[in-house]
XYZ file of C-alpha atoms in Angstrom:
290
model
C 59.081 -10.746 54.612
C 56.847 -7.762 55.190
C 57.795 -5.935 51.932
C 57.778 -8.799 49.628
C 54.195 -9.141 51.594
C 53.523 -5.712 49.773
C 55.033 -6.495 46.870
C 52.593 -9.281 46.449
C 49.720 -7.353 47.460
C 50.382 -4.448 44.808
C 50.963 -7.204 41.963
C 47.899 -8.480 43.153
C 46.081 -5.338 42.680
C 47.391 -4.527 39.539
C 45.887 -7.828 37.654
C 41.802 -7.266 39.342
C 42.328 -3.668 37.793
C 44.126 -5.469 34.300
C 41.290 -7.787 34.033
C 38.183 -6.186 33.877
C 39.966 -4.258 30.641
C 41.326 -7.856 29.118
C 37.433 -8.776 29.702
C 36.369 -5.717 28.107
C 38.633 -5.891 24.993
C 37.837 -9.968 24.551
C 34.020 -8.378 24.534
C 34.112 -5.902 22.375
C 36.426 -8.097 20.062
C 33.600 -10.102 19.487
C 31.316 -8.847 17.216
C 34.090 -7.579 15.363
C 34.303 -11.461 14.345
C 31.094 -12.174 14.146
C 31.240 -9.698 11.539
C 33.831 -11.352 9.247
C 31.567 -12.773 6.976
C 29.682 -9.552 5.516
C 33.179 -8.558 4.135
C 33.647 -12.289 2.278
C 29.818 -11.783 1.340
C 30.407 -9.000 -0.725
C 33.798 -9.806 -2.214
C 32.412 -13.481 -3.579
C 29.285 -10.538 -5.054
C 32.149 -8.540 -6.379
C 34.001 -11.485 -8.193
C 30.547 -12.753 -9.395
C 30.119 -9.266 -11.003
C 33.222 -9.130 -11.976
C 33.134 -12.053 -14.170
C 29.864 -11.386 -15.425
C 31.405 -8.253 -17.037
C 34.971 -10.128 -18.320
C 31.895 -12.548 -20.116
C 29.677 -9.918 -21.305
C 33.190 -8.230 -22.930
C 34.292 -11.637 -24.587
C 31.090 -12.118 -26.244
C 31.060 -8.260 -27.097
C 34.754 -8.983 -28.236
C 33.453 -12.301 -30.521
C 30.551 -11.123 -31.481
C 32.344 -7.549 -33.314
C 34.844 -10.532 -34.563
C 32.582 -12.350 -36.577
C 30.282 -9.639 -37.497
C 31.521 -10.168 -41.471
C 30.470 -13.499 -40.456
C 27.555 -12.668 -39.362
C 26.073 -10.060 -42.144
C 27.377 -12.874 -44.971
C 25.002 -15.573 -43.357
C 22.393 -12.847 -42.975
C 22.291 -11.862 -46.726
C 21.573 -15.448 -48.101
C 18.142 -15.435 -49.289
C 16.982 -17.962 -47.533
C 18.244 -16.575 -44.192
C 17.386 -12.581 -45.049
C 13.290 -13.181 -44.181
C 13.474 -15.963 -41.621
C 12.334 -15.086 -38.377
C 15.897 -16.861 -37.618
C 17.495 -13.967 -39.908
C 15.948 -11.354 -38.123
C 16.746 -11.807 -35.095
C 20.416 -12.477 -36.655
C 19.873 -8.857 -37.683
C 20.486 -7.498 -34.089
C 23.152 -8.797 -33.825
C 24.610 -7.068 -37.603
C 22.575 -4.214 -36.875
C 19.620 -4.488 -38.410
C 16.149 -3.820 -35.782
C 13.636 -4.671 -38.161
C 12.711 -7.504 -35.779
C 11.545 -4.733 -33.400
C 11.047 -1.687 -36.030
C 9.570 -3.333 -38.711
C 9.278 -2.875 -42.066
C 10.081 0.766 -43.356
C 8.789 0.671 -46.868
C 8.494 4.492 -46.994
C 5.549 3.603 -49.680
C 2.892 6.276 -50.298
C -0.657 6.133 -50.208
C -2.897 7.499 -53.344
C -4.092 10.345 -51.230
C -2.750 13.482 -48.822
C -4.411 16.346 -47.113
C -3.796 19.864 -46.623
C -0.214 18.471 -48.243
C 0.110 15.845 -45.973
C 1.077 12.343 -47.273
C 0.633 8.452 -45.772
C 3.100 6.188 -46.239
C 2.400 2.415 -45.896
C 4.647 0.892 -43.506
C 3.995 -2.233 -40.827
C 3.295 -1.094 -37.433
C 6.272 -1.785 -35.273
C 6.268 -5.960 -34.153
C 6.848 -5.292 -30.646
C 3.514 -3.145 -30.629
C 1.763 -5.909 -32.703
C 3.270 -7.781 -29.931
C 1.900 -6.387 -27.174
C -1.433 -6.036 -28.785
C -1.511 -9.547 -29.218
C -0.869 -10.388 -25.517
C -2.974 -7.919 -24.048
C -5.389 -10.048 -25.967
C -5.240 -12.936 -24.589
C -4.319 -11.471 -20.983
C -7.774 -9.793 -20.936
C -9.406 -13.161 -22.329
C -7.838 -15.266 -19.434
C -9.056 -12.265 -16.843
C -12.354 -12.128 -18.228
C -12.775 -16.237 -18.174
C -11.043 -16.645 -14.804
C -12.775 -14.185 -12.849
C -16.072 -13.112 -14.638
C -16.608 -16.511 -16.106
C -15.106 -19.622 -14.474
C -15.480 -16.948 -11.008
C -12.415 -18.567 -9.423
C -10.587 -15.628 -8.300
C -12.358 -12.921 -6.191
C -13.210 -9.229 -7.359
C -11.918 -5.750 -5.990
C -14.826 -5.786 -3.690
C -15.165 -8.834 -2.620
C -11.145 -8.722 -1.826
C -11.454 -5.844 -0.115
C -14.174 -7.095 2.003
C -11.784 -10.225 2.778
C -8.930 -8.229 3.273
C -11.078 -6.157 6.224
C -12.331 -9.284 8.046
C -8.861 -10.335 7.713
C -7.602 -7.319 9.585
C -10.144 -7.135 12.088
C -9.364 -10.457 13.404
C -6.070 -9.337 14.208
C -7.355 -6.358 16.573
C -7.725 -7.129 20.391
C -10.971 -7.288 21.308
C -10.238 -5.538 23.904
C -12.423 -2.132 25.645
C -10.013 -0.211 22.875
C -11.120 -2.247 20.293
C -13.385 -0.132 17.979
C -14.655 -3.181 16.223
C -16.471 -3.870 19.320
C -19.700 -2.391 19.363
C -20.490 -2.140 23.638
C -23.499 -3.564 24.630
C -24.774 -0.455 27.290
C -28.321 0.738 27.876
C -28.954 4.241 27.903
C -28.830 5.797 31.845
C -32.083 7.711 32.189
C -31.198 9.332 36.330
C -31.480 12.797 36.758
C -28.170 12.874 38.620
C -26.273 10.717 35.463
C -28.248 13.176 32.580
C -27.428 15.879 34.731
C -23.691 15.328 34.583
C -23.663 14.311 31.006
C -25.219 17.658 29.755
C -22.605 19.464 32.124
C -20.049 17.436 29.813
C -21.434 18.466 27.115
C -21.029 22.096 27.392
C -18.181 21.513 28.244
C -16.204 19.723 25.506
C -18.995 19.371 22.618
C -21.327 22.519 23.120
C -18.551 24.264 21.100
C -19.012 22.322 17.564
C -22.428 20.881 18.265
C -24.257 24.029 19.994
C -25.155 24.950 23.832
C -28.459 22.895 22.644
C -26.611 20.370 20.396
C -28.716 21.952 17.426
C -25.470 21.514 15.571
C -22.889 23.854 14.538
C -19.672 23.040 13.044
C -20.587 19.562 13.585
C -23.976 18.146 12.944
C -27.760 18.541 14.665
C -28.066 15.910 17.391
C -31.870 16.256 18.068
C -33.075 15.100 14.837
C -34.106 12.005 13.662
C -30.779 11.660 11.225
C -27.539 9.990 12.455
C -24.182 10.107 10.519
C -22.507 7.319 12.136
C -25.764 5.499 14.192
C -28.039 6.556 16.933
C -28.565 3.877 19.379
C -26.869 4.671 22.612
C -23.415 2.146 21.871
C -23.456 3.788 18.200
C -23.284 7.287 20.070
C -20.775 5.773 22.315
C -18.525 4.177 20.091
C -18.367 7.884 17.794
C -17.417 10.029 21.173
C -14.843 7.728 22.178
C -13.153 6.988 18.931
C -14.137 9.938 17.232
C -14.612 10.165 12.977
C -11.322 10.617 11.139
C -11.132 12.765 8.581
C -14.011 14.965 9.964
C -13.502 16.705 12.601
C -14.908 14.375 15.096
C -11.834 13.850 18.118
C -11.589 10.815 20.181
C -12.481 11.791 23.684
C -11.378 7.961 25.160
C -8.619 9.722 26.428
C -9.652 13.083 28.091
C -13.124 11.466 29.379
C -13.614 7.930 31.290
C -16.395 5.049 29.957
C -18.569 6.498 32.485
C -18.866 9.683 31.487
C -18.458 9.221 27.403
C -22.083 7.026 28.757
C -23.380 10.028 30.404
C -22.981 12.024 27.714
C -24.008 10.189 25.226
C -27.250 9.532 27.351
C -27.649 13.130 27.593
C -27.463 13.011 23.763
C -30.071 10.450 23.058
C -32.257 12.840 25.629
C -32.673 15.830 23.925
C -34.341 13.371 20.342
C -36.926 16.061 19.289
C -36.497 18.829 21.507
C -36.343 21.152 17.939
C -34.166 23.996 19.589
C -33.584 27.027 17.597
C -31.721 27.312 14.960
C -31.139 23.933 13.753
C -28.970 23.111 11.296
C -30.333 21.044 8.728
C -30.536 17.279 8.936
C -27.327 14.877 7.991
C -27.256 11.174 7.503
C -29.828 8.026 8.091
C -33.012 8.270 8.839
C -33.750 5.810 12.326
C -36.291 5.011 14.984
C -36.007 7.588 17.788
C -33.171 6.749 19.852
C -34.714 6.417 23.200
C -37.301 3.470 22.151
C -34.324 1.379 20.803
C -32.758 -1.567 23.249
C -29.489 -1.534 24.157
C -27.615 -4.151 22.563
């Protein structure tokens, strides 16, 4: 009895060990069955390509077999010079419909031994010119006369407006201007001075006179001289102009301290100041915060 019990317990252990393996096999086999449609799709596409190829070969063989009869029809005077006859000529090797008439008639003048033939322009060129003229007329009427469509400038402005709506209006949104007021407390300006000396002086000079970066002590600004514009420039930087973004290196309060310190330097006229750059604005200290 005990031996039977041991045998049953051993069989149960084997089943428990095999069961996860069977489950994993079933799970891994499911994607294989799910991926069955793609081979069927490729088979249908291959059959379609094969049918088209066979149809093309039959058509080419039929045209080659009927070419003498088509040539006789093409040579008829009532067919040869018609537009449909020129289309038929493409099937028998005459490309007048594409290349035009080649008369090889010399004009009665030459220059430096160079003679000019009196041949027609290729029909494909004439058709293309006519289509271009029609397109230009439709474009002019639609965009400039009726003004139903947007020109490039208006289309660009509309796309930029749509893109701005898709950007989140959080504190990290460069399109959302802050509403800070410039700090005036001596302790805040002192902190801003220390931060400026450590991070900004290498490019703008110890006294903000301008080195690689612009002079920050005059009335001219490249990206706005109000405290919130200066804050935005420091936080997000200026792509392609060498001004890096400091939002990951300075806190919001530190950026405001630096911005306020920069505005406190207005009109200090340091030595060796860099020439003005940008647009002239009223002294930033008199501007109200937005």
